[in-house]
Amino acid sequence: MTDSRLSRRQFLTHTGRLALGVATTSLLAGCGSNAGGGASTPGASPTSPSGGTSQGGTTTISMMGWGSPLEKQNVQKGLDMFQQQHPDIKVKWIHVPQDYFTKLKTALAGGTPPDVFWTGNLADYVSRGVVMDITSYVEQDPVIGKPDYFIEPQEKERATINGKWFGIGSCWVIHHLYYNSDILEKAGVEPPSPEPKKAWTWEEFLENCRKLTVDASGKHPGQPGFDPSKVQQWGVSWPTWSLPRDVLVFSNGGEAFTPDYKCHLGEPEAMEAIQALADLAIKHQVAPQAAQMQQLGMSSWQMLASGKLAILVDGSWALQDISKMNFKFGCGVLPKMKKVVTEAQAHCHVICSRTKHPDAAWQLLRFLSSDDYQLGLCKAGLWLPSHTSLLTEDGLKRWITPGVHPEGYDKIATEYLLKYSKNYFYPAGFEQADQILTSALDPVWIGKMTVQEAFKKTNAIGQVNQVLQQAKAKLEAQL
């Protein structure tokens, strides 16, 4: 696939950064499926400012989203299924593999915005007035409107604002560990468990990473003569952009952003966790810095598959590609500092407020929120389900796929996701806030400053809180 690392980070943070190791290469495509039921009567406007048209009894609407080549292929399969079920609706699939959010902003500002589009931060788009309130559609739908259809209250927490539905989450995705089974077996390290109750402590994690980090002379970090400039095999790669950074904050009892629109990353628990992340490379020398990754000229997935890396922290979406790299691997839960936790999030599907075909757009949106569509993307290893029906014993059998999902992966879905995940709260203004935090923390990842020094010098937290309060006021004015 083409270099999609930037696009993935654009989805999850709208900016993103590389740090310890490299953030991985894949995008979240839209998630959904077929909820069944008949189509509402599509709008009959002959031309639509949102790109939709009506001709000869067929309504044409557009959908804009991103995705790697493999994801694009899987999404197209779903759209083909939708159009078979709805021959009166034709979907123009606007696939944007790179620079998605810039192109989306341009489309929304112009005369032909998409009828349906994907967004990472729902609140930002609601605050701009470009997202349609779909509350009545959701509540009146005989399938999607059922109180036990989605995993709750998580779905309402991410898809509603002030009790109003403005979108529907595509799926759920979380961060967890990937490991090269042969490397761990050779080093005598018992693999991390997919069961949350058996998560490594932070001390166990560090010790195992030391055993798995080896230089050209066979020495490990902490041993006399160990040369970090000649490491042949790294213990771990833990990216430092917002999600993998902040999940460690959660594990240490801290917070990132909260619904009162405050940033808590300057609090002691958060700074301690962020420093621990930086110390994997700076102090413990078990993780490569960005410059070392660039010198290797390999992605973290390639390093894991080729034996240059023992353990990788990455999103569940990476399974789609890692499972096709022809090496023996497994998955486990993240190590814990004070508690076992992972962050849960995913992009939302929304309808443009300017669409002239709201009923046709809703039919597409509800299809993207159905089991039929979500099943294919869960089978591929791209997503985890957001529907309760797919997390029952029978439901798991419908998408857990040998050759894609390693042994024990059902525990990742039913235990780790359902019982130990924490919704990542994306406030309006997140993009600008994340840029401030990323810039402030850049010196930390190369050992030039501590986290406390970096935040104090830049007043990053104060700047972020000011941005968030301004964004909150703008959002409230739209509601």
PDB file of N, CA, C and O in Angstrom, residues 19-84:
ATOM      1  N   ALA A  19       7.292   9.285  16.702  1.00  0.00           N
ATOM      2  CA  ALA A  19       8.153   9.453  17.860  1.00  0.00           C
ATOM      3  C   ALA A  19       8.865   8.161  18.139  1.00  0.00           C
ATOM      4  O   ALA A  19       9.665   7.732  17.336  1.00  0.00           O
ATOM      5  N   LEU A  20       8.649   7.522  19.311  1.00  0.00           N
ATOM      6  CA  LEU A  20       9.351   6.284  19.621  1.00  0.00           C
ATOM      7  C   LEU A  20       8.927   5.248  18.601  1.00  0.00           C
ATOM      8  O   LEU A  20       7.795   4.819  18.589  1.00  0.00           O
ATOM      9  N   GLY A  21       9.830   4.852  17.758  1.00  0.00           N
ATOM     10  CA  GLY A  21       9.452   4.001  16.658  1.00  0.00           C
ATOM     11  C   GLY A  21       8.724   4.856  15.652  1.00  0.00           C
ATOM     12  O   GLY A  21       9.034   5.993  15.467  1.00  0.00           O
ATOM     13  N   VAL A  22       7.738   4.303  15.005  1.00  0.00           N
ATOM     14  CA  VAL A  22       6.982   5.025  13.995  1.00  0.00           C
ATOM     15  C   VAL A  22       5.520   4.669  14.158  1.00  0.00           C
ATOM     16  O   VAL A  22       5.178   3.526  14.389  1.00  0.00           O
ATOM     17  N   ALA A  23       4.648   5.628  14.038  1.00  0.00           N
ATOM     18  CA  ALA A  23       3.232   5.300  14.008  1.00  0.00           C
ATOM     19  C   ALA A  23       2.993   4.448  12.778  1.00  0.00           C
ATOM     20  O   ALA A  23       3.649   4.600  11.768  1.00  0.00           O
ATOM     21  N   THR A  24       2.040   3.544  12.854  1.00  0.00           N
ATOM     22  CA  THR A  24       1.937   2.511  11.837  1.00  0.00           C
ATOM     23  C   THR A  24       1.185   2.947  10.605  1.00  0.00           C
ATOM     24  O   THR A  24       0.748   4.065  10.490  1.00  0.00           O
ATOM     25  N   THR A  25       1.049   2.003   9.684  1.00  0.00           N
ATOM     26  CA  THR A  25       0.564   2.330   8.353  1.00  0.00           C
ATOM     27  C   THR A  25      -0.778   1.711   8.070  1.00  0.00           C
ATOM     28  O   THR A  25      -0.847   0.635   7.597  1.00  0.00           O
ATOM     29  N   SER A  26      -1.840   2.336   8.353  1.00  0.00           N
ATOM     30  CA  SER A  26      -3.135   1.887   7.876  1.00  0.00           C
ATOM     31  C   SER A  26      -4.148   2.929   8.231  1.00  0.00           C
ATOM     32  O   SER A  26      -3.911   3.731   9.093  1.00  0.00           O
ATOM     33  N   LEU A  27      -5.253   2.905   7.564  1.00  0.00           N
ATOM     34  CA  LEU A  27      -6.310   3.859   7.818  1.00  0.00           C
ATOM     35  C   LEU A  27      -7.510   3.121   8.349  1.00  0.00           C
ATOM     36  O   LEU A  27      -7.711   1.977   8.067  1.00  0.00           O
ATOM     37  N   LEU A  28      -8.334   3.856   9.064  1.00  0.00           N
ATOM     38  CA  LEU A  28      -9.619   3.292   9.436  1.00  0.00           C
ATOM     39  C   LEU A  28     -10.592   3.590   8.321  1.00  0.00           C
ATOM     40  O   LEU A  28     -10.841   4.727   8.018  1.00  0.00           O
ATOM     41  N   ALA A  29     -11.146   2.583   7.762  1.00  0.00           N
ATOM     42  CA  ALA A  29     -12.203   2.814   6.786  1.00  0.00           C
ATOM     43  C   ALA A  29     -13.521   2.922   7.533  1.00  0.00           C
ATOM     44  O   ALA A  29     -13.605   2.703   8.712  1.00  0.00           O
ATOM     45  N   GLY A  30     -14.596   3.252   6.825  1.00  0.00           N
ATOM     46  CA  GLY A  30     -15.888   3.387   7.475  1.00  0.00           C
ATOM     47  C   GLY A  30     -16.433   2.032   7.837  1.00  0.00           C
ATOM     48  O   GLY A  30     -16.164   1.073   7.190  1.00  0.00           O
ATOM     49  N   CYS A  31     -17.207   1.921   8.873  1.00  0.00           N
ATOM     50  CA  CYS A  31     -17.674   0.631   9.316  1.00  0.00           C
ATOM     51  C   CYS A  31     -19.173   0.604   9.331  1.00  0.00           C
ATOM     52  O   CYS A  31     -19.804   1.611   9.466  1.00  0.00           O
ATOM     53  N   GLY A  32     -19.768  -0.511   9.116  1.00  0.00           N
ATOM     54  CA  GLY A  32     -21.204  -0.565   9.155  1.00  0.00           C
ATOM     55  C   GLY A  32     -21.705  -1.901   8.703  1.00  0.00           C
ATOM     56  O   GLY A  32     -20.996  -2.864   8.748  1.00  0.00           O
ATOM     57  N   SER A  33     -22.925  -1.993   8.268  1.00  0.00           N
ATOM     58  CA  SER A  33     -23.518  -3.214   7.784  1.00  0.00           C
ATOM     59  C   SER A  33     -24.980  -3.012   7.474  1.00  0.00           C
ATOM     60  O   SER A  33     -25.462  -1.914   7.461  1.00  0.00           O
ATOM     61  N   ASN A  34     -25.709  -4.080   7.228  1.00  0.00           N
ATOM     62  CA  ASN A  34     -27.100  -3.935   6.816  1.00  0.00           C
ATOM     63  C   ASN A  34     -28.051  -4.198   7.956  1.00  0.00           C
ATOM     64  O   ASN A  34     -28.141  -5.287   8.461  1.00  0.00           O
ATOM     65  N   ALA A  35     -28.777  -3.173   8.337  1.00  0.00           N
ATOM     66  CA  ALA A  35     -29.729  -3.326   9.428  1.00  0.00           C
ATOM     67  C   ALA A  35     -31.084  -3.814   8.943  1.00  0.00           C
ATOM     68  O   ALA A  35     -31.971  -4.068   9.729  1.00  0.00           O
ATOM     69  N   GLY A  36     -31.241  -3.929   7.662  1.00  0.00           N
ATOM     70  CA  GLY A  36     -32.503  -4.404   7.131  1.00  0.00           C
ATOM     71  C   GLY A  36     -33.544  -3.290   7.096  1.00  0.00           C
ATOM     72  O   GLY A  36     -33.314  -2.166   7.476  1.00  0.00           O
ATOM     73  N   GLY A  37     -34.752  -3.606   6.633  1.00  0.00           N
ATOM     74  CA  GLY A  37     -35.813  -2.610   6.587  1.00  0.00           C
ATOM     75  C   GLY A  37     -35.855  -1.940   5.234  1.00  0.00           C
ATOM     76  O   GLY A  37     -34.891  -1.904   4.493  1.00  0.00           O
ATOM     77  N   GLY A  38     -36.985  -1.372   4.912  1.00  0.00           N
ATOM     78  CA  GLY A  38     -37.155  -0.745   3.617  1.00  0.00           C
ATOM     79  C   GLY A  38     -36.587   0.640   3.575  1.00  0.00           C
ATOM     80  O   GLY A  38     -36.425   1.298   4.587  1.00  0.00           O
ATOM     81  N   ALA A  39     -36.310   1.124   2.377  1.00  0.00           N
ATOM     82  CA  ALA A  39     -35.758   2.455   2.200  1.00  0.00           C
ATOM     83  C   ALA A  39     -36.849   3.491   2.334  1.00  0.00           C
ATOM     84  O   ALA A  39     -37.981   3.303   1.919  1.00  0.00           O
ATOM     85  N   SER A  40     -36.503   4.640   2.928  1.00  0.00           N
ATOM     86  CA  SER A  40     -37.408   5.766   2.926  1.00  0.00           C
ATOM     87  C   SER A  40     -37.420   6.356   1.529  1.00  0.00           C
ATOM     88  O   SER A  40     -36.536   6.103   0.722  1.00  0.00           O
ATOM     89  N   THR A  41     -38.430   7.151   1.247  1.00  0.00           N
ATOM     90  CA  THR A  41     -38.507   7.750  -0.078  1.00  0.00           C
ATOM     91  C   THR A  41     -37.409   8.773  -0.241  1.00  0.00           C
ATOM     92  O   THR A  41     -37.337   9.730   0.523  1.00  0.00           O
ATOM     93  N   PRO A  42     -36.510   8.627  -1.202  1.00  0.00           N
ATOM     94  CA  PRO A  42     -35.435   9.586  -1.388  1.00  0.00           C
ATOM     95  C   PRO A  42     -35.988  10.938  -1.784  1.00  0.00           C
ATOM     96  O   PRO A  42     -37.079  11.043  -2.358  1.00  0.00           O
ATOM     97  N   GLY A  43     -35.202  11.993  -1.504  1.00  0.00           N
ATOM     98  CA  GLY A  43     -35.600  13.323  -1.917  1.00  0.00           C
ATOM     99  C   GLY A  43     -35.699  13.394  -3.431  1.00  0.00           C
ATOM    100  O   GLY A  43     -35.075  12.641  -4.151  1.00  0.00           O
ATOM    101  N   ALA A  44     -36.497  14.326  -3.912  1.00  0.00           N
ATOM    102  CA  ALA A  44     -36.768  14.368  -5.348  1.00  0.00           C
ATOM    103  C   ALA A  44     -36.204  15.591  -6.033  1.00  0.00           C
ATOM    104  O   ALA A  44     -36.583  15.910  -7.152  1.00  0.00           O
ATOM    105  N   SER A  45     -35.279  16.290  -5.353  1.00  0.00           N
ATOM    106  CA  SER A  45     -34.706  17.476  -5.981  1.00  0.00           C
ATOM    107  C   SER A  45     -33.888  17.082  -7.197  1.00  0.00           C
ATOM    108  O   SER A  45     -33.120  16.132  -7.161  1.00  0.00           O
ATOM    109  N   PRO A  46     -34.039  17.779  -8.337  1.00  0.00           N
ATOM    110  CA  PRO A  46     -33.324  17.397  -9.558  1.00  0.00           C
ATOM    111  C   PRO A  46     -31.830  17.575  -9.441  1.00  0.00           C
ATOM    112  O   PRO A  46     -31.073  16.841 -10.052  1.00  0.00           O
ATOM    113  N   THR A  47     -31.358  18.552  -8.668  1.00  0.00           N
ATOM    114  CA  THR A  47     -29.925  18.714  -8.461  1.00  0.00           C
ATOM    115  C   THR A  47     -29.689  19.046  -7.011  1.00  0.00           C
ATOM    116  O   THR A  47     -30.537  19.636  -6.352  1.00  0.00           O
ATOM    117  N   SER A  48     -28.541  18.647  -6.495  1.00  0.00           N
ATOM    118  CA  SER A  48     -28.267  18.835  -5.068  1.00  0.00           C
ATOM    119  C   SER A  48     -26.983  19.590  -4.864  1.00  0.00           C
ATOM    120  O   SER A  48     -25.952  19.226  -5.428  1.00  0.00           O
ATOM    121  N   PRO A  49     -26.981  20.638  -4.012  1.00  0.00           N
ATOM    122  CA  PRO A  49     -25.734  21.317  -3.689  1.00  0.00           C
ATOM    123  C   PRO A  49     -24.715  20.363  -3.087  1.00  0.00           C
ATOM    124  O   PRO A  49     -23.523  20.613  -3.115  1.00  0.00           O
ATOM    125  N   SER A  50     -25.175  19.254  -2.506  1.00  0.00           N
ATOM    126  CA  SER A  50     -24.254  18.303  -1.913  1.00  0.00           C
ATOM    127  C   SER A  50     -23.768  17.273  -2.910  1.00  0.00           C
ATOM    128  O   SER A  50     -23.082  16.331  -2.551  1.00  0.00           O
ATOM    129  N   GLY A  51     -24.105  17.404  -4.151  1.00  0.00           N
ATOM    130  CA  GLY A  51     -23.614  16.478  -5.166  1.00  0.00           C
ATOM    131  C   GLY A  51     -24.619  15.432  -5.567  1.00  0.00           C
ATOM    132  O   GLY A  51     -24.426  14.707  -6.515  1.00  0.00           O
ATOM    133  N   GLY A  52     -25.769  15.318  -4.820  1.00  0.00           N
ATOM    134  CA  GLY A  52     -26.754  14.313  -5.151  1.00  0.00           C
ATOM    135  C   GLY A  52     -27.640  14.762  -6.290  1.00  0.00           C
ATOM    136  O   GLY A  52     -27.926  15.936  -6.449  1.00  0.00           O
ATOM    137  N   THR A  53     -28.111  13.824  -7.074  1.00  0.00           N
ATOM    138  CA  THR A  53     -29.017  14.131  -8.184  1.00  0.00           C
ATOM    139  C   THR A  53     -30.112  13.089  -8.235  1.00  0.00           C
ATOM    140  O   THR A  53     -29.980  11.988  -7.703  1.00  0.00           O
ATOM    141  N   SER A  54     -31.215  13.441  -8.875  1.00  0.00           N
ATOM    142  CA  SER A  54     -32.319  12.507  -9.083  1.00  0.00           C
ATOM    143  C   SER A  54     -32.619  12.443 -10.564  1.00  0.00           C
ATOM    144  O   SER A  54     -32.926  13.461 -11.182  1.00  0.00           O
ATOM    145  N   GLN A  55     -32.516  11.245 -11.137  1.00  0.00           N
ATOM    146  CA  GLN A  55     -32.782  11.085 -12.558  1.00  0.00           C
ATOM    147  C   GLN A  55     -33.451   9.734 -12.784  1.00  0.00           C
ATOM    148  O   GLN A  55     -32.954   8.704 -12.330  1.00  0.00           O
ATOM    149  N   GLY A  56     -34.582   9.768 -13.476  1.00  0.00           N
ATOM    150  CA  GLY A  56     -35.243   8.529 -13.858  1.00  0.00           C
ATOM    151  C   GLY A  56     -35.580   7.630 -12.700  1.00  0.00           C
ATOM    152  O   GLY A  56     -35.492   6.409 -12.814  1.00  0.00           O
ATOM    153  N   GLY A  57     -35.947   8.202 -11.545  1.00  0.00           N
ATOM    154  CA  GLY A  57     -36.297   7.407 -10.388  1.00  0.00           C
ATOM    155  C   GLY A  57     -35.120   6.941  -9.570  1.00  0.00           C
ATOM    156  O   GLY A  57     -35.297   6.247  -8.572  1.00  0.00           O
ATOM    157  N   THR A  58     -33.898   7.270  -9.972  1.00  0.00           N
ATOM    158  CA  THR A  58     -32.696   6.902  -9.230  1.00  0.00           C
ATOM    159  C   THR A  58     -32.075   8.147  -8.604  1.00  0.00           C
ATOM    160  O   THR A  58     -31.866   9.149  -9.283  1.00  0.00           O
ATOM    161  N   THR A  59     -31.807   8.075  -7.317  1.00  0.00           N
ATOM    162  CA  THR A  59     -31.163   9.172  -6.608  1.00  0.00           C
ATOM    163  C   THR A  59     -29.682   8.881  -6.475  1.00  0.00           C
ATOM    164  O   THR A  59     -29.297   7.797  -6.017  1.00  0.00           O
ATOM    165  N   THR A  60     -28.864   9.832  -6.861  1.00  0.00           N
ATOM    166  CA  THR A  60     -27.416   9.690  -6.728  1.00  0.00           C
ATOM    167  C   THR A  60     -26.937  10.545  -5.569  1.00  0.00           C
ATOM    168  O   THR A  60     -27.215  11.742  -5.503  1.00  0.00           O
ATOM    169  N   ILE A  61     -26.237   9.925  -4.640  1.00  0.00           N
ATOM    170  CA  ILE A  61     -25.632  10.641  -3.521  1.00  0.00           C
ATOM    171  C   ILE A  61     -24.150  10.324  -3.485  1.00  0.00           C
ATOM    172  O   ILE A  61     -23.684   9.365  -4.119  1.00  0.00           O
ATOM    173  N   SER A  62     -23.397  11.128  -2.756  1.00  0.00           N
ATOM    174  CA  SER A  62     -21.951  10.923  -2.684  1.00  0.00           C
ATOM    175  C   SER A  62     -21.526  10.613  -1.255  1.00  0.00           C
ATOM    176  O   SER A  62     -22.155  11.061  -0.293  1.00  0.00           O
ATOM    177  N   MET A  63     -20.459   9.850  -1.119  1.00  0.00           N
ATOM    178  CA  MET A  63     -19.861   9.560   0.178  1.00  0.00           C
ATOM    179  C   MET A  63     -18.359   9.780   0.082  1.00  0.00           C
ATOM    180  O   MET A  63     -17.710   9.265  -0.825  1.00  0.00           O
ATOM    181  N   MET A  64     -17.810  10.527   1.015  1.00  0.00           N
ATOM    182  CA  MET A  64     -16.377  10.837   1.014  1.00  0.00           C
ATOM    183  C   MET A  64     -15.712  10.185   2.223  1.00  0.00           C
ATOM    184  O   MET A  64     -16.200  10.287   3.348  1.00  0.00           O
ATOM    185  N   GLY A  65     -14.621   9.479   1.966  1.00  0.00           N
ATOM    186  CA  GLY A  65     -13.894   8.822   3.051  1.00  0.00           C
ATOM    187  C   GLY A  65     -12.489   8.499   2.609  1.00  0.00           C
ATOM    188  O   GLY A  65     -12.074   8.829   1.505  1.00  0.00           O
ATOM    189  N   TRP A  66     -11.736   7.853   3.488  1.00  0.00           N
ATOM    190  CA  TRP A  66     -10.343   7.535   3.201  1.00  0.00           C
ATOM    191  C   TRP A  66     -10.151   6.027   3.181  1.00  0.00           C
ATOM    192  O   TRP A  66     -11.112   5.272   3.279  1.00  0.00           O
ATOM    193  N   GLY A  67      -8.932   5.571   3.114  1.00  0.00           N
ATOM    194  CA  GLY A  67      -8.659   4.148   3.194  1.00  0.00           C
ATOM    195  C   GLY A  67      -7.478   3.725   2.341  1.00  0.00           C
ATOM    196  O   GLY A  67      -7.248   4.270   1.267  1.00  0.00           O
ATOM    197  N   SER A  68      -6.735   2.746   2.826  1.00  0.00           N
ATOM    198  CA  SER A  68      -5.670   2.138   2.044  1.00  0.00           C
ATOM    199  C   SER A  68      -6.293   1.368   0.883  1.00  0.00           C
ATOM    200  O   SER A  68      -7.515   1.175   0.835  1.00  0.00           O
ATOM    201  N   PRO A  69      -5.493   0.920  -0.072  1.00  0.00           N
ATOM    202  CA  PRO A  69      -6.062   0.140  -1.189  1.00  0.00           C
ATOM    203  C   PRO A  69      -6.886  -1.057  -0.727  1.00  0.00           C
ATOM    204  O   PRO A  69      -7.955  -1.335  -1.281  1.00  0.00           O
ATOM    205  N   LEU A  70      -6.401  -1.767   0.298  1.00  0.00           N
ATOM    206  CA  LEU A  70      -7.138  -2.930   0.786  1.00  0.00           C
ATOM    207  C   LEU A  70      -8.446  -2.503   1.444  1.00  0.00           C
ATOM    208  O   LEU A  70      -9.494  -3.138   1.258  1.00  0.00           O
ATOM    209  N   GLU A  71      -8.409  -1.423   2.196  1.00  0.00           N
ATOM    210  CA  GLU A  71      -9.629  -0.925   2.836  1.00  0.00           C
ATOM    211  C   GLU A  71     -10.622  -0.417   1.803  1.00  0.00           C
ATOM    212  O   GLU A  71     -11.835  -0.639   1.921  1.00  0.00           O
ATOM    213  N   LYS A  72     -10.097   0.283   0.806  1.00  0.00           N
ATOM    214  CA  LYS A  72     -10.960   0.785  -0.269  1.00  0.00           C
ATOM    215  C   LYS A  72     -11.704  -0.373  -0.917  1.00  0.00           C
ATOM    216  O   LYS A  72     -12.914  -0.278  -1.211  1.00  0.00           O
ATOM    217  N   GLN A  73     -11.007  -1.457  -1.137  1.00  0.00           N
ATOM    218  CA  GLN A  73     -11.612  -2.638  -1.762  1.00  0.00           C
ATOM    219  C   GLN A  73     -12.726  -3.199  -0.888  1.00  0.00           C
ATOM    220  O   GLN A  73     -13.811  -3.539  -1.380  1.00  0.00           O
ATOM    221  N   ASN A  74     -12.483  -3.273   0.427  1.00  0.00           N
ATOM    222  CA  ASN A  74     -13.491  -3.815   1.331  1.00  0.00           C
ATOM    223  C   ASN A  74     -14.706  -2.901   1.441  1.00  0.00           C
ATOM    224  O   ASN A  74     -15.845  -3.372   1.533  1.00  0.00           O
ATOM    225  N   VAL A  75     -14.467  -1.585   1.444  1.00  0.00           N
ATOM    226  CA  VAL A  75     -15.580  -0.639   1.485  1.00  0.00           C
ATOM    227  C   VAL A  75     -16.424  -0.757   0.220  1.00  0.00           C
ATOM    228  O   VAL A  75     -17.660  -0.738   0.269  1.00  0.00           O
ATOM    229  N   GLN A  76     -15.765  -0.889  -0.922  1.00  0.00           N
ATOM    230  CA  GLN A  76     -16.496  -0.995  -2.192  1.00  0.00           C
ATOM    231  C   GLN A  76     -17.388  -2.236  -2.208  1.00  0.00           C
ATOM    232  O   GLN A  76     -18.500  -2.208  -2.739  1.00  0.00           O
ATOM    233  N   LYS A  77     -16.921  -3.316  -1.626  1.00  0.00           N
ATOM    234  CA  LYS A  77     -17.740  -4.522  -1.544  1.00  0.00           C
ATOM    235  C   LYS A  77     -19.030  -4.234  -0.785  1.00  0.00           C
ATOM    236  O   LYS A  77     -20.107  -4.699  -1.153  1.00  0.00           O
ATOM    237  N   GLY A  78     -18.887  -3.462   0.294  1.00  0.00           N
ATOM    238  CA  GLY A  78     -20.064  -3.104   1.070  1.00  0.00           C
ATOM    239  C   GLY A  78     -21.014  -2.215   0.285  1.00  0.00           C
ATOM    240  O   GLY A  78     -22.242  -2.394   0.336  1.00  0.00           O
ATOM    241  N   LEU A  79     -20.457  -1.244  -0.443  1.00  0.00           N
ATOM    242  CA  LEU A  79     -21.307  -0.357  -1.234  1.00  0.00           C
ATOM    243  C   LEU A  79     -22.019  -1.117  -2.349  1.00  0.00           C
ATOM    244  O   LEU A  79     -23.170  -0.798  -2.688  1.00  0.00           O
ATOM    245  N   ASP A  80     -21.356  -2.103  -2.907  1.00  0.00           N
ATOM    246  CA  ASP A  80     -21.999  -2.941  -3.925  1.00  0.00           C
ATOM    247  C   ASP A  80     -23.210  -3.657  -3.322  1.00  0.00           C
ATOM    248  O   ASP A  80     -24.276  -3.778  -3.960  1.00  0.00           O
ATOM    249  N   MET A  81     -23.051  -4.142  -2.089  1.00  0.00           N
ATOM    250  CA  MET A  81     -24.150  -4.811  -1.402  1.00  0.00           C
ATOM    251  C   MET A  81     -25.306  -3.831  -1.160  1.00  0.00           C
ATOM    252  O   MET A  81     -26.474  -4.154  -1.354  1.00  0.00           O
ATOM    253  N   PHE A  82     -24.953  -2.609  -0.731  1.00  0.00           N
ATOM    254  CA  PHE A  82     -25.975  -1.593  -0.483  1.00  0.00           C
ATOM    255  C   PHE A  82     -26.780  -1.302  -1.746  1.00  0.00           C
ATOM    256  O   PHE A  82     -28.013  -1.214  -1.716  1.00  0.00           O
ATOM    257  N   GLN A  83     -26.097  -1.147  -2.859  1.00  0.00           N
ATOM    258  CA  GLN A  83     -26.786  -0.773  -4.095  1.00  0.00           C
ATOM    259  C   GLN A  83     -27.622  -1.918  -4.663  1.00  0.00           C
ATOM    260  O   GLN A  83     -28.603  -1.692  -5.361  1.00  0.00           O
ATOM    261  N   GLN A  84     -27.253  -3.161  -4.323  1.00  0.00           N
ATOM    262  CA  GLN A  84     -28.101  -4.286  -4.691  1.00  0.00           C
ATOM    263  C   GLN A  84     -29.411  -4.245  -3.908  1.00  0.00           C
ATOM    264  O   GLN A  84     -30.478  -4.564  -4.441  1.00  0.00           O
TER     265      GLN A  84
END
